[in-house]
Amino acid sequence: MNGNSKLPHILVVGGAGYIGSHMVQRLGQAGCRVTTLDNLSNGHRNAVLYGELVQGDVADRQLLDDLLTQHRFDAVMHFASLIQVGESVQHPAKYYQNNLGHTLQLLDAMRAAGVARFIFSSTAATFGEPLYSPIDELHPQRPINPYGRSKWMVEQVLPDYEAAYGLRSMCLRYFNAAGADPEGRLGERHEPETHLIPLALQAAAGQRAHMSVFGRDYDTPDGTCIRDYIHVSDLCEAHWLALQHLLAGGGSRCYNLGNGQGFSVQQVLDTVQRVTGRSVPVQDAPRRSGDPARLVADATRAQQELGWVQRYPRLHDMVQHAWQWQQRSSNSTL
Ligand code: UFG
């Protein structure tokens, strides 16, 4: 830890975004010092509820060097990335530049400043088409789109950086992040929105005429895709435990973070209808390219090694918290 205080000082890159802002809140509530670096391209200034917000880009090496030498951070958490699979197929250069290139630059700046603990937001998309289910950490990683490959490339770089430079890292592979701060202060605000739960809630609220169901002909019980939805607060708890592990001198690890339960698109829509008490107008649409039929995590390793326990495993709670946020944000100027 730094010499100025006993509390760890954490740099959260992308701390104004959906998952990053919940993490900033988790760190702030635990009494940590937090600095957010975010270019606000997808994040929101008023989502940073704790610490200092530095508006800037990871591509700005001078800014990174200044920030990292000025503050002597104990660890860096890196949430800033592009996340749309379809867009990554259309614009792979953008994805490799952002998700790989900018991460390498961040790691170099950390190396130059002597910051040696790194928590990386990876994804289930690094696995590609599942060979078995649920997916554990030993499952082969064969990503099938540039988004997944850009994250997988960073995962491959990290062990080399540890061996040569002593940089210890935690790779956290998210399945489908969902829900919102249970107290209603934060939530998901993507522009444009592409994710199932917020789109279904917007359709239920009458903010869009309908939403599309991408494929009803999958080899699943009701024909729609199955995903593993994990509450954003539970994801942040896993990051918190991962941070404690690194601060205590623990070695690098990778963890799959999911619920261990799969829910189909239709089950999600049914839950949205139950929670909101409104119908969700849907239109059936063709399969979306690159969507595997089923993605479910085996998160046993995180539970056993980090002591991770989910507080909100019920899909109902995730949808309820997201709905609470959706209602609140549409009634205010957020
Ligand atoms: N879906 C619809 N209609 C929509 C939007 C989504 O039917 O309008 C379906 C998708 O086809 C998929 C499921 O709902 O079957 C979930 O889709 P999301 O877009 O909400 O999430 P993804 O599973 O595609 O992606 C998420 C993250 C990615 C990450 C991936 C890893 O957003 O960043 O999980 O599994 F790569």
CSV table of C-alpha atoms and ligand atoms in Angstrom, one decimal:
chain,number,residue,atom,x,y,z
A,1,MET,CA,0.0,0.0,0.0
A,2,ASN,CA,1.1,3.6,-0.5
A,3,GLY,CA,2.9,5.4,2.2
A,4,ASN,CA,0.4,8.2,2.6
A,5,SER,CA,-2.4,6.2,4.1
A,6,LYS,CA,-3.3,2.8,5.3
A,7,LEU,CA,-6.3,2.7,3.0
A,8,PRO,CA,-5.6,1.3,-0.5
A,9,HIS,CA,-5.8,3.8,-3.3
A,10,ILE,CA,-7.3,2.3,-6.4
A,11,LEU,CA,-7.4,3.6,-10.0
A,12,VAL,CA,-10.6,2.5,-11.7
A,13,VAL,CA,-10.3,2.9,-15.4
A,14,GLY,CA,-13.8,3.1,-16.9
A,15,GLY,CA,-15.3,3.9,-13.5
A,16,ALA,CA,-18.1,5.9,-15.0
A,17,GLY,CA,-19.5,3.0,-16.9
A,18,TYR,CA,-22.1,0.4,-15.9
A,19,ILE,CA,-19.9,-2.1,-13.9
A,20,GLY,CA,-17.1,0.4,-13.2
A,21,SER,CA,-19.5,2.8,-11.4
A,22,HIS,CA,-20.8,0.1,-9.2
A,23,MET,CA,-17.2,-0.9,-8.3
A,24,VAL,CA,-16.3,2.7,-7.5
A,25,GLN,CA,-19.3,2.7,-5.1
A,26,ARG,CA,-18.2,-0.6,-3.5
A,27,LEU,CA,-14.7,0.7,-3.0
A,28,GLY,CA,-15.9,4.0,-1.7
A,29,GLN,CA,-18.3,2.4,0.8
A,30,ALA,CA,-15.4,0.2,2.0
A,31,GLY,CA,-13.4,3.4,2.8
A,32,CYS,CA,-10.8,3.0,0.0
A,33,ARG,CA,-9.5,6.0,-1.9
A,34,VAL,CA,-10.7,5.9,-5.4
A,35,THR,CA,-9.7,7.7,-8.6
A,36,THR,CA,-11.7,7.1,-11.8
A,37,LEU,CA,-10.2,7.6,-15.2
A,38,ASP,CA,-12.9,7.7,-17.9
A,39,ASN,CA,-13.2,9.5,-21.2
A,40,LEU,CA,-17.0,9.6,-20.7
A,41,SER,CA,-17.6,8.2,-24.2
A,42,ASN,CA,-19.9,5.6,-22.8
A,43,GLY,CA,-19.8,6.5,-19.1
A,44,HIS,CA,-21.6,9.2,-17.2
A,45,ARG,CA,-20.1,11.9,-14.9
A,46,ASN,CA,-22.9,11.6,-12.4
A,47,ALA,CA,-22.4,7.8,-12.1
A,48,VAL,CA,-19.1,8.4,-10.2
A,49,LEU,CA,-20.4,8.6,-6.6
A,50,TYR,CA,-17.0,8.4,-4.8
A,51,GLY,CA,-13.5,9.9,-5.2
A,52,GLU,CA,-12.1,11.9,-7.9
A,53,LEU,CA,-13.0,11.7,-11.6
A,54,VAL,CA,-10.3,12.4,-14.1
A,55,GLN,CA,-11.8,12.9,-17.5
A,56,GLY,CA,-9.4,11.5,-20.0
A,57,ASP,CA,-8.4,8.6,-22.3
A,58,VAL,CA,-6.3,5.6,-21.7
A,59,ALA,CA,-4.8,6.4,-25.1
A,60,ASP,CA,-3.2,9.5,-23.6
A,61,ARG,CA,0.1,8.2,-22.4
A,62,GLN,CA,1.2,11.5,-20.9
A,63,LEU,CA,-2.0,11.6,-18.8
A,64,LEU,CA,-1.5,8.1,-17.6
A,65,ASP,CA,2.2,8.7,-16.7
A,66,ASP,CA,1.2,11.9,-14.8
A,67,LEU,CA,-1.7,10.2,-13.0
A,68,LEU,CA,0.3,7.1,-12.0
A,69,THR,CA,3.4,9.0,-10.8
A,70,GLN,CA,1.3,11.5,-8.9
A,71,HIS,CA,-0.8,9.1,-6.9
A,72,ARG,CA,1.2,5.8,-6.3
A,73,PHE,CA,-1.9,3.6,-6.7
A,74,ASP,CA,-2.0,0.2,-4.9
A,75,ALA,CA,-3.9,-1.4,-7.8
A,76,VAL,CA,-5.5,-0.7,-11.1
A,77,MET,CA,-8.9,-2.0,-12.1
A,78,HIS,CA,-9.6,-1.9,-15.8
A,79,PHE,CA,-13.2,-1.8,-16.9
A,80,ALA,CA,-12.9,0.5,-20.0
A,81,SER,CA,-13.5,-1.4,-23.2
A,82,LEU,CA,-15.8,-1.8,-26.2
A,83,ILE,CA,-18.3,-4.6,-25.7
A,84,GLN,CA,-20.5,-5.1,-28.7
A,85,VAL,CA,-19.8,-8.4,-30.5
A,86,GLY,CA,-21.6,-7.4,-33.7
A,87,GLU,CA,-19.7,-4.1,-33.9
A,88,SER,CA,-16.4,-5.9,-33.3
A,89,VAL,CA,-17.0,-8.0,-36.5
A,90,GLN,CA,-17.7,-4.8,-38.5
A,91,HIS,CA,-14.9,-2.8,-37.0
A,92,PRO,CA,-12.2,-5.1,-35.7
A,93,ALA,CA,-9.5,-2.5,-35.8
A,94,LYS,CA,-11.4,-0.4,-33.3
A,95,TYR,CA,-11.7,-3.3,-31.0
A,96,TYR,CA,-8.0,-4.4,-31.2
A,97,GLN,CA,-6.9,-0.8,-30.8
A,98,ASN,CA,-9.1,-0.1,-27.8
A,99,ASN,CA,-9.3,-3.4,-25.9
A,100,LEU,CA,-5.8,-4.7,-26.7
A,101,GLY,CA,-3.7,-1.6,-27.7
A,102,HIS,CA,-4.9,0.7,-24.9
A,103,THR,CA,-4.6,-2.0,-22.3
A,104,LEU,CA,-1.0,-2.6,-23.3
A,105,GLN,CA,-0.4,1.1,-23.0
A,106,LEU,CA,-2.0,1.1,-19.5
A,107,LEU,CA,0.2,-1.9,-18.5
A,108,ASP,CA,3.3,-0.1,-19.7
A,109,ALA,CA,2.5,3.0,-17.8
A,110,MET,CA,1.9,0.9,-14.7
A,111,ARG,CA,5.2,-0.8,-15.2
A,112,ALA,CA,7.0,2.6,-15.6
A,113,ALA,CA,5.3,3.8,-12.3
A,114,GLY,CA,5.9,0.6,-10.4
A,115,VAL,CA,2.2,-0.3,-10.0
A,116,ALA,CA,2.2,-4.1,-9.9
A,117,ARG,CA,-1.4,-5.2,-9.3
A,118,PHE,CA,-4.0,-5.4,-12.0
A,119,ILE,CA,-7.6,-6.5,-12.2
A,120,PHE,CA,-8.8,-7.1,-15.7
A,121,SER,CA,-12.4,-7.3,-17.0
A,122,SER,CA,-12.5,-10.3,-19.3
A,123,THR,CA,-15.5,-12.1,-20.7
A,124,ALA,CA,-17.2,-15.4,-21.4
A,125,ALA,CA,-16.7,-14.5,-25.0
A,126,THR,CA,-13.1,-15.7,-24.7
A,127,PHE,CA,-14.5,-19.3,-24.7
A,128,GLY,CA,-16.3,-19.2,-28.0
A,129,GLU,CA,-18.7,-22.1,-28.8
A,130,PRO,CA,-18.9,-24.1,-25.5
A,131,LEU,CA,-17.6,-27.7,-25.8
A,132,TYR,CA,-19.3,-28.5,-22.5
A,133,SER,CA,-21.5,-26.8,-19.9
A,134,PRO,CA,-21.2,-25.3,-17.4
A,135,ILE,CA,-18.0,-23.7,-18.4
A,136,ASP,CA,-15.1,-23.8,-15.9
A,137,GLU,CA,-11.7,-22.2,-16.1
A,138,LEU,CA,-10.2,-25.2,-17.8
A,139,HIS,CA,-12.5,-25.0,-20.8
A,140,PRO,CA,-10.5,-24.3,-24.0
A,141,GLN,CA,-10.5,-20.6,-25.0
A,142,ARG,CA,-11.3,-20.3,-28.7
A,143,PRO,CA,-13.1,-17.0,-29.2
A,144,ILE,CA,-15.2,-16.6,-32.3
A,145,ASN,CA,-15.3,-12.9,-32.8
A,146,PRO,CA,-12.9,-9.9,-32.5
A,147,TYR,CA,-14.4,-8.8,-29.2
A,148,GLY,CA,-13.6,-12.1,-27.6
A,149,ARG,CA,-10.2,-12.3,-29.3
A,150,SER,CA,-9.2,-8.9,-28.1
A,151,LYS,CA,-9.9,-9.9,-24.5
A,152,TRP,CA,-8.2,-13.3,-24.9
A,153,MET,CA,-5.1,-11.6,-26.3
A,154,VAL,CA,-4.8,-9.5,-23.1
A,155,GLU,CA,-5.3,-12.6,-21.0
A,156,GLN,CA,-2.3,-14.2,-22.9
A,157,VAL,CA,-0.1,-11.1,-22.4
A,158,LEU,CA,-0.6,-11.1,-18.6
A,159,PRO,CA,1.4,-14.2,-17.6
A,160,ASP,CA,4.4,-13.0,-19.6
A,161,TYR,CA,4.2,-9.6,-17.8
A,162,GLU,CA,4.1,-11.3,-14.5
A,163,ALA,CA,7.1,-13.5,-15.3
A,164,ALA,CA,9.2,-10.6,-16.6
A,165,TYR,CA,8.0,-7.6,-14.7
A,166,GLY,CA,6.3,-9.1,-11.6
A,167,LEU,CA,2.9,-7.6,-12.5
A,168,ARG,CA,0.3,-9.7,-10.7
A,169,SER,CA,-3.2,-9.8,-12.2
A,170,MET,CA,-6.7,-11.2,-11.7
A,171,CYS,CA,-8.6,-12.0,-14.9
A,172,LEU,CA,-12.3,-11.9,-14.2
A,173,ARG,CA,-14.5,-13.4,-17.0
A,174,TYR,CA,-18.0,-12.1,-16.8
A,175,PHE,CA,-20.9,-13.9,-18.1
A,176,ASN,CA,-24.0,-11.7,-18.5
A,177,ALA,CA,-23.8,-8.7,-16.1
A,178,ALA,CA,-27.3,-7.7,-15.0
A,179,GLY,CA,-29.3,-5.7,-12.4
A,180,ALA,CA,-28.5,-2.5,-10.7
A,181,ASP,CA,-27.5,-1.1,-7.4
A,182,PRO,CA,-30.2,-2.4,-5.0
A,183,GLU,CA,-30.4,1.0,-3.4
A,184,GLY,CA,-31.3,2.5,-6.8
A,185,ARG,CA,-28.4,5.0,-7.1
A,186,LEU,CA,-26.8,3.4,-10.1
A,187,GLY,CA,-27.8,1.3,-13.1
A,188,GLU,CA,-27.2,0.4,-16.7
A,189,ARG,CA,-27.2,3.2,-19.2
A,190,HIS,CA,-25.7,2.1,-22.5
A,191,GLU,CA,-26.2,4.2,-25.6
A,192,PRO,CA,-27.2,2.5,-27.8
A,193,GLU,CA,-28.7,-0.2,-25.6
A,194,THR,CA,-28.2,-3.7,-27.0
A,195,HIS,CA,-28.6,-5.9,-23.9
A,196,LEU,CA,-31.7,-8.1,-23.3
A,197,ILE,CA,-32.9,-7.0,-19.8
A,198,PRO,CA,-32.8,-3.2,-20.3
A,199,LEU,CA,-34.3,-3.5,-23.8
A,200,ALA,CA,-37.2,-5.7,-22.4
A,201,LEU,CA,-37.7,-3.1,-19.6
A,202,GLN,CA,-37.8,-0.3,-22.1
A,203,ALA,CA,-40.4,-2.2,-24.1
A,204,ALA,CA,-42.4,-2.9,-21.0
A,205,ALA,CA,-42.3,0.8,-20.1
A,206,GLY,CA,-43.5,1.8,-23.6
A,207,GLN,CA,-40.3,3.5,-24.4
A,208,ARG,CA,-39.9,1.3,-27.5
A,209,ALA,CA,-42.6,-0.2,-29.7
A,210,HIS,CA,-41.3,-3.7,-29.3
A,211,MET,CA,-38.1,-5.7,-28.8
A,212,SER,CA,-36.8,-8.5,-31.0
A,213,VAL,CA,-36.2,-12.1,-29.9
A,214,PHE,CA,-33.2,-13.3,-31.8
A,215,GLY,CA,-34.0,-16.9,-32.7
A,216,ARG,CA,-36.6,-19.4,-31.4
A,217,ASP,CA,-35.1,-22.4,-33.1
A,218,TYR,CA,-32.1,-23.1,-30.8
A,219,ASP,CA,-31.6,-26.5,-29.3
A,220,THR,CA,-32.9,-25.5,-25.9
A,221,PRO,CA,-36.1,-26.4,-24.1
A,222,ASP,CA,-38.1,-23.3,-25.3
A,223,GLY,CA,-36.0,-22.7,-28.4
A,224,THR,CA,-34.4,-19.4,-27.2
A,225,CYS,CA,-30.8,-18.8,-26.1
A,226,ILE,CA,-29.8,-19.6,-22.6
A,227,ARG,CA,-27.5,-17.2,-20.7
A,228,ASP,CA,-26.0,-16.9,-17.2
A,229,TYR,CA,-27.1,-13.6,-15.6
A,230,ILE,CA,-25.0,-12.4,-12.7
A,231,HIS,CA,-26.0,-9.4,-10.5
A,232,VAL,CA,-23.7,-6.4,-11.0
A,233,SER,CA,-23.3,-6.1,-7.1
A,234,ASP,CA,-22.2,-9.7,-6.9
A,235,LEU,CA,-19.7,-9.1,-9.7
A,236,CYS,CA,-18.3,-6.2,-7.8
A,237,GLU,CA,-18.1,-8.3,-4.6
A,238,ALA,CA,-15.9,-10.8,-6.6
A,239,HIS,CA,-13.6,-7.9,-7.7
A,240,TRP,CA,-13.4,-6.7,-4.1
A,241,LEU,CA,-12.3,-10.2,-3.0
A,242,ALA,CA,-9.9,-10.4,-6.0
A,243,LEU,CA,-8.4,-7.1,-4.8
A,244,GLN,CA,-8.0,-8.4,-1.3
A,245,HIS,CA,-6.2,-11.4,-2.7
A,246,LEU,CA,-3.7,-9.2,-4.6
A,247,LEU,CA,-3.2,-6.8,-1.7
A,248,ALA,CA,-2.4,-9.8,0.6
A,249,GLY,CA,0.4,-10.9,-1.8
A,250,GLY,CA,-1.6,-13.6,-3.6
A,251,GLY,CA,-0.6,-14.7,-7.1
A,252,SER,CA,-2.3,-14.2,-10.5
A,253,ARG,CA,-5.5,-16.1,-11.2
A,254,CYS,CA,-8.4,-16.3,-13.6
A,255,TYR,CA,-12.0,-16.8,-12.6
A,256,ASN,CA,-15.3,-17.3,-14.3
A,257,LEU,CA,-17.9,-15.2,-12.8
A,258,GLY,CA,-21.5,-16.3,-13.3
A,259,ASN,CA,-24.5,-17.5,-11.5
A,260,GLY,CA,-24.2,-21.2,-12.5
A,261,GLN,CA,-27.8,-21.1,-13.6
A,262,GLY,CA,-29.0,-20.6,-17.1
A,263,PHE,CA,-32.1,-18.6,-18.1
A,264,SER,CA,-33.6,-18.5,-21.6
A,265,VAL,CA,-34.5,-15.3,-23.4
A,266,GLN,CA,-38.2,-16.4,-22.9
A,267,GLN,CA,-37.7,-16.9,-19.2
A,268,VAL,CA,-36.2,-13.4,-18.9
A,269,LEU,CA,-39.1,-11.9,-20.8
A,270,ASP,CA,-41.6,-13.8,-18.5
A,271,THR,CA,-39.7,-12.5,-15.4
A,272,VAL,CA,-39.8,-8.9,-16.8
A,273,GLN,CA,-43.6,-9.3,-17.3
A,274,ARG,CA,-44.0,-10.6,-13.7
A,275,VAL,CA,-41.8,-7.8,-12.1
A,276,THR,CA,-43.2,-4.9,-14.1
A,277,GLY,CA,-46.8,-6.2,-14.2
A,278,ARG,CA,-46.8,-5.1,-17.9
A,279,SER,CA,-46.6,-7.0,-21.1
A,280,VAL,CA,-43.4,-6.9,-23.3
A,281,PRO,CA,-44.2,-6.4,-26.9
A,282,VAL,CA,-41.9,-8.7,-28.9
A,283,GLN,CA,-41.2,-9.5,-32.5
A,284,ASP,CA,-39.5,-12.7,-33.5
A,285,ALA,CA,-36.3,-12.1,-35.5
A,286,PRO,CA,-33.6,-14.3,-37.0
A,287,ARG,CA,-30.7,-15.5,-34.9
A,288,ARG,CA,-28.1,-12.9,-34.2
A,289,SER,CA,-24.8,-14.0,-35.6
A,290,GLY,CA,-22.2,-15.2,-33.1
A,291,ASP,CA,-24.8,-16.1,-30.4
A,292,PRO,CA,-24.0,-19.6,-28.9
A,293,ALA,CA,-27.2,-21.5,-27.8
A,294,ARG,CA,-26.1,-21.8,-24.2
A,295,LEU,CA,-23.5,-20.0,-22.0
A,296,VAL,CA,-23.5,-21.0,-18.4
A,297,ALA,CA,-20.6,-20.6,-15.9
A,298,ASP,CA,-19.1,-22.9,-13.4
A,299,ALA,CA,-18.0,-20.4,-10.8
A,300,THR,CA,-16.8,-23.0,-8.2
A,301,ARG,CA,-13.2,-21.8,-8.3
A,302,ALA,CA,-14.1,-18.2,-7.3
A,303,GLN,CA,-16.4,-19.6,-4.6
A,304,GLN,CA,-13.8,-21.9,-3.2
A,305,GLU,CA,-10.6,-19.8,-3.6
A,306,LEU,CA,-12.0,-16.3,-3.0
A,307,GLY,CA,-14.9,-17.2,-0.7
A,308,TRP,CA,-17.3,-15.5,-3.2
A,309,VAL,CA,-20.9,-15.8,-2.2
A,310,GLN,CA,-23.7,-14.4,-4.4
A,311,ARG,CA,-26.2,-12.2,-2.6
A,312,TYR,CA,-28.7,-11.8,-5.5
A,313,PRO,CA,-28.7,-15.1,-7.5
A,314,ARG,CA,-32.4,-14.8,-8.3
A,315,LEU,CA,-33.2,-13.5,-11.8
A,316,HIS,CA,-36.3,-11.8,-10.2
A,317,ASP,CA,-34.0,-9.6,-8.0
A,318,MET,CA,-31.8,-8.6,-11.0
A,319,VAL,CA,-34.8,-7.6,-13.0
A,320,GLN,CA,-36.4,-5.9,-10.1
A,321,HIS,CA,-33.3,-3.8,-9.4
A,322,ALA,CA,-32.9,-3.0,-13.0
A,323,TRP,CA,-36.6,-2.0,-13.2
A,324,GLN,CA,-36.3,0.2,-10.1
A,325,TRP,CA,-33.4,2.0,-11.8
A,326,GLN,CA,-35.2,2.2,-15.1
A,327,GLN,CA,-38.2,3.8,-13.5
A,328,ARG,CA,-36.1,6.2,-11.6
A,329,SER,CA,-33.9,7.3,-14.5
A,330,SER,CA,-36.8,7.8,-16.8
A,331,ASN,CA,-38.5,10.1,-14.2
A,332,SER,CA,-35.4,12.3,-13.8
A,333,THR,CA,-32.8,14.0,-15.8
A,334,LEU,CA,-30.1,11.3,-15.2
B,1,UFG,N1,-31.3,-10.9,-27.2
B,1,UFG,C1,-32.5,-10.9,-27.9
B,1,UFG,N2,-33.0,-9.6,-28.3
B,1,UFG,C2,-32.3,-8.5,-28.0
B,1,UFG,C3,-31.1,-8.5,-27.3
B,1,UFG,C4,-30.6,-9.8,-27.0
B,1,UFG,O1,-33.2,-11.9,-28.1
B,1,UFG,O2,-32.8,-7.4,-28.4
B,1,UFG,C5,-30.8,-12.2,-26.8
B,1,UFG,C6,-29.4,-12.5,-27.4
B,1,UFG,O3,-29.6,-13.1,-28.7
B,1,UFG,C7,-28.8,-13.4,-26.4
B,1,UFG,C8,-29.4,-12.9,-25.0
B,1,UFG,O4,-30.6,-12.2,-25.4
B,1,UFG,O5,-29.3,-14.7,-26.6
B,1,UFG,C9,-28.5,-12.0,-24.3
B,1,UFG,O6,-28.0,-11.0,-25.1
B,1,UFG,P1,-27.2,-9.7,-24.6
B,1,UFG,O7,-27.0,-8.9,-25.8
B,1,UFG,O8,-28.0,-9.1,-23.5
B,1,UFG,O9,-25.9,-10.3,-24.0
B,1,UFG,P2,-24.8,-11.3,-24.7
B,1,UFG,O10,-25.0,-12.7,-24.2
B,1,UFG,O11,-24.8,-11.2,-26.2
B,1,UFG,O12,-23.5,-10.6,-24.3
B,1,UFG,C10,-23.0,-10.5,-23.0
B,1,UFG,C11,-22.1,-9.3,-22.9
B,1,UFG,C12,-20.9,-9.4,-23.9
B,1,UFG,C13,-20.2,-10.6,-23.6
B,1,UFG,C14,-21.1,-11.8,-23.5
B,1,UFG,C15,-20.4,-13.0,-23.1
B,1,UFG,O13,-22.9,-8.1,-23.2
B,1,UFG,O14,-20.1,-8.3,-23.7
B,1,UFG,O15,-22.2,-11.6,-22.7
B,1,UFG,O16,-21.2,-14.1,-23.0
B,1,UFG,F1,-19.3,-10.9,-24.5
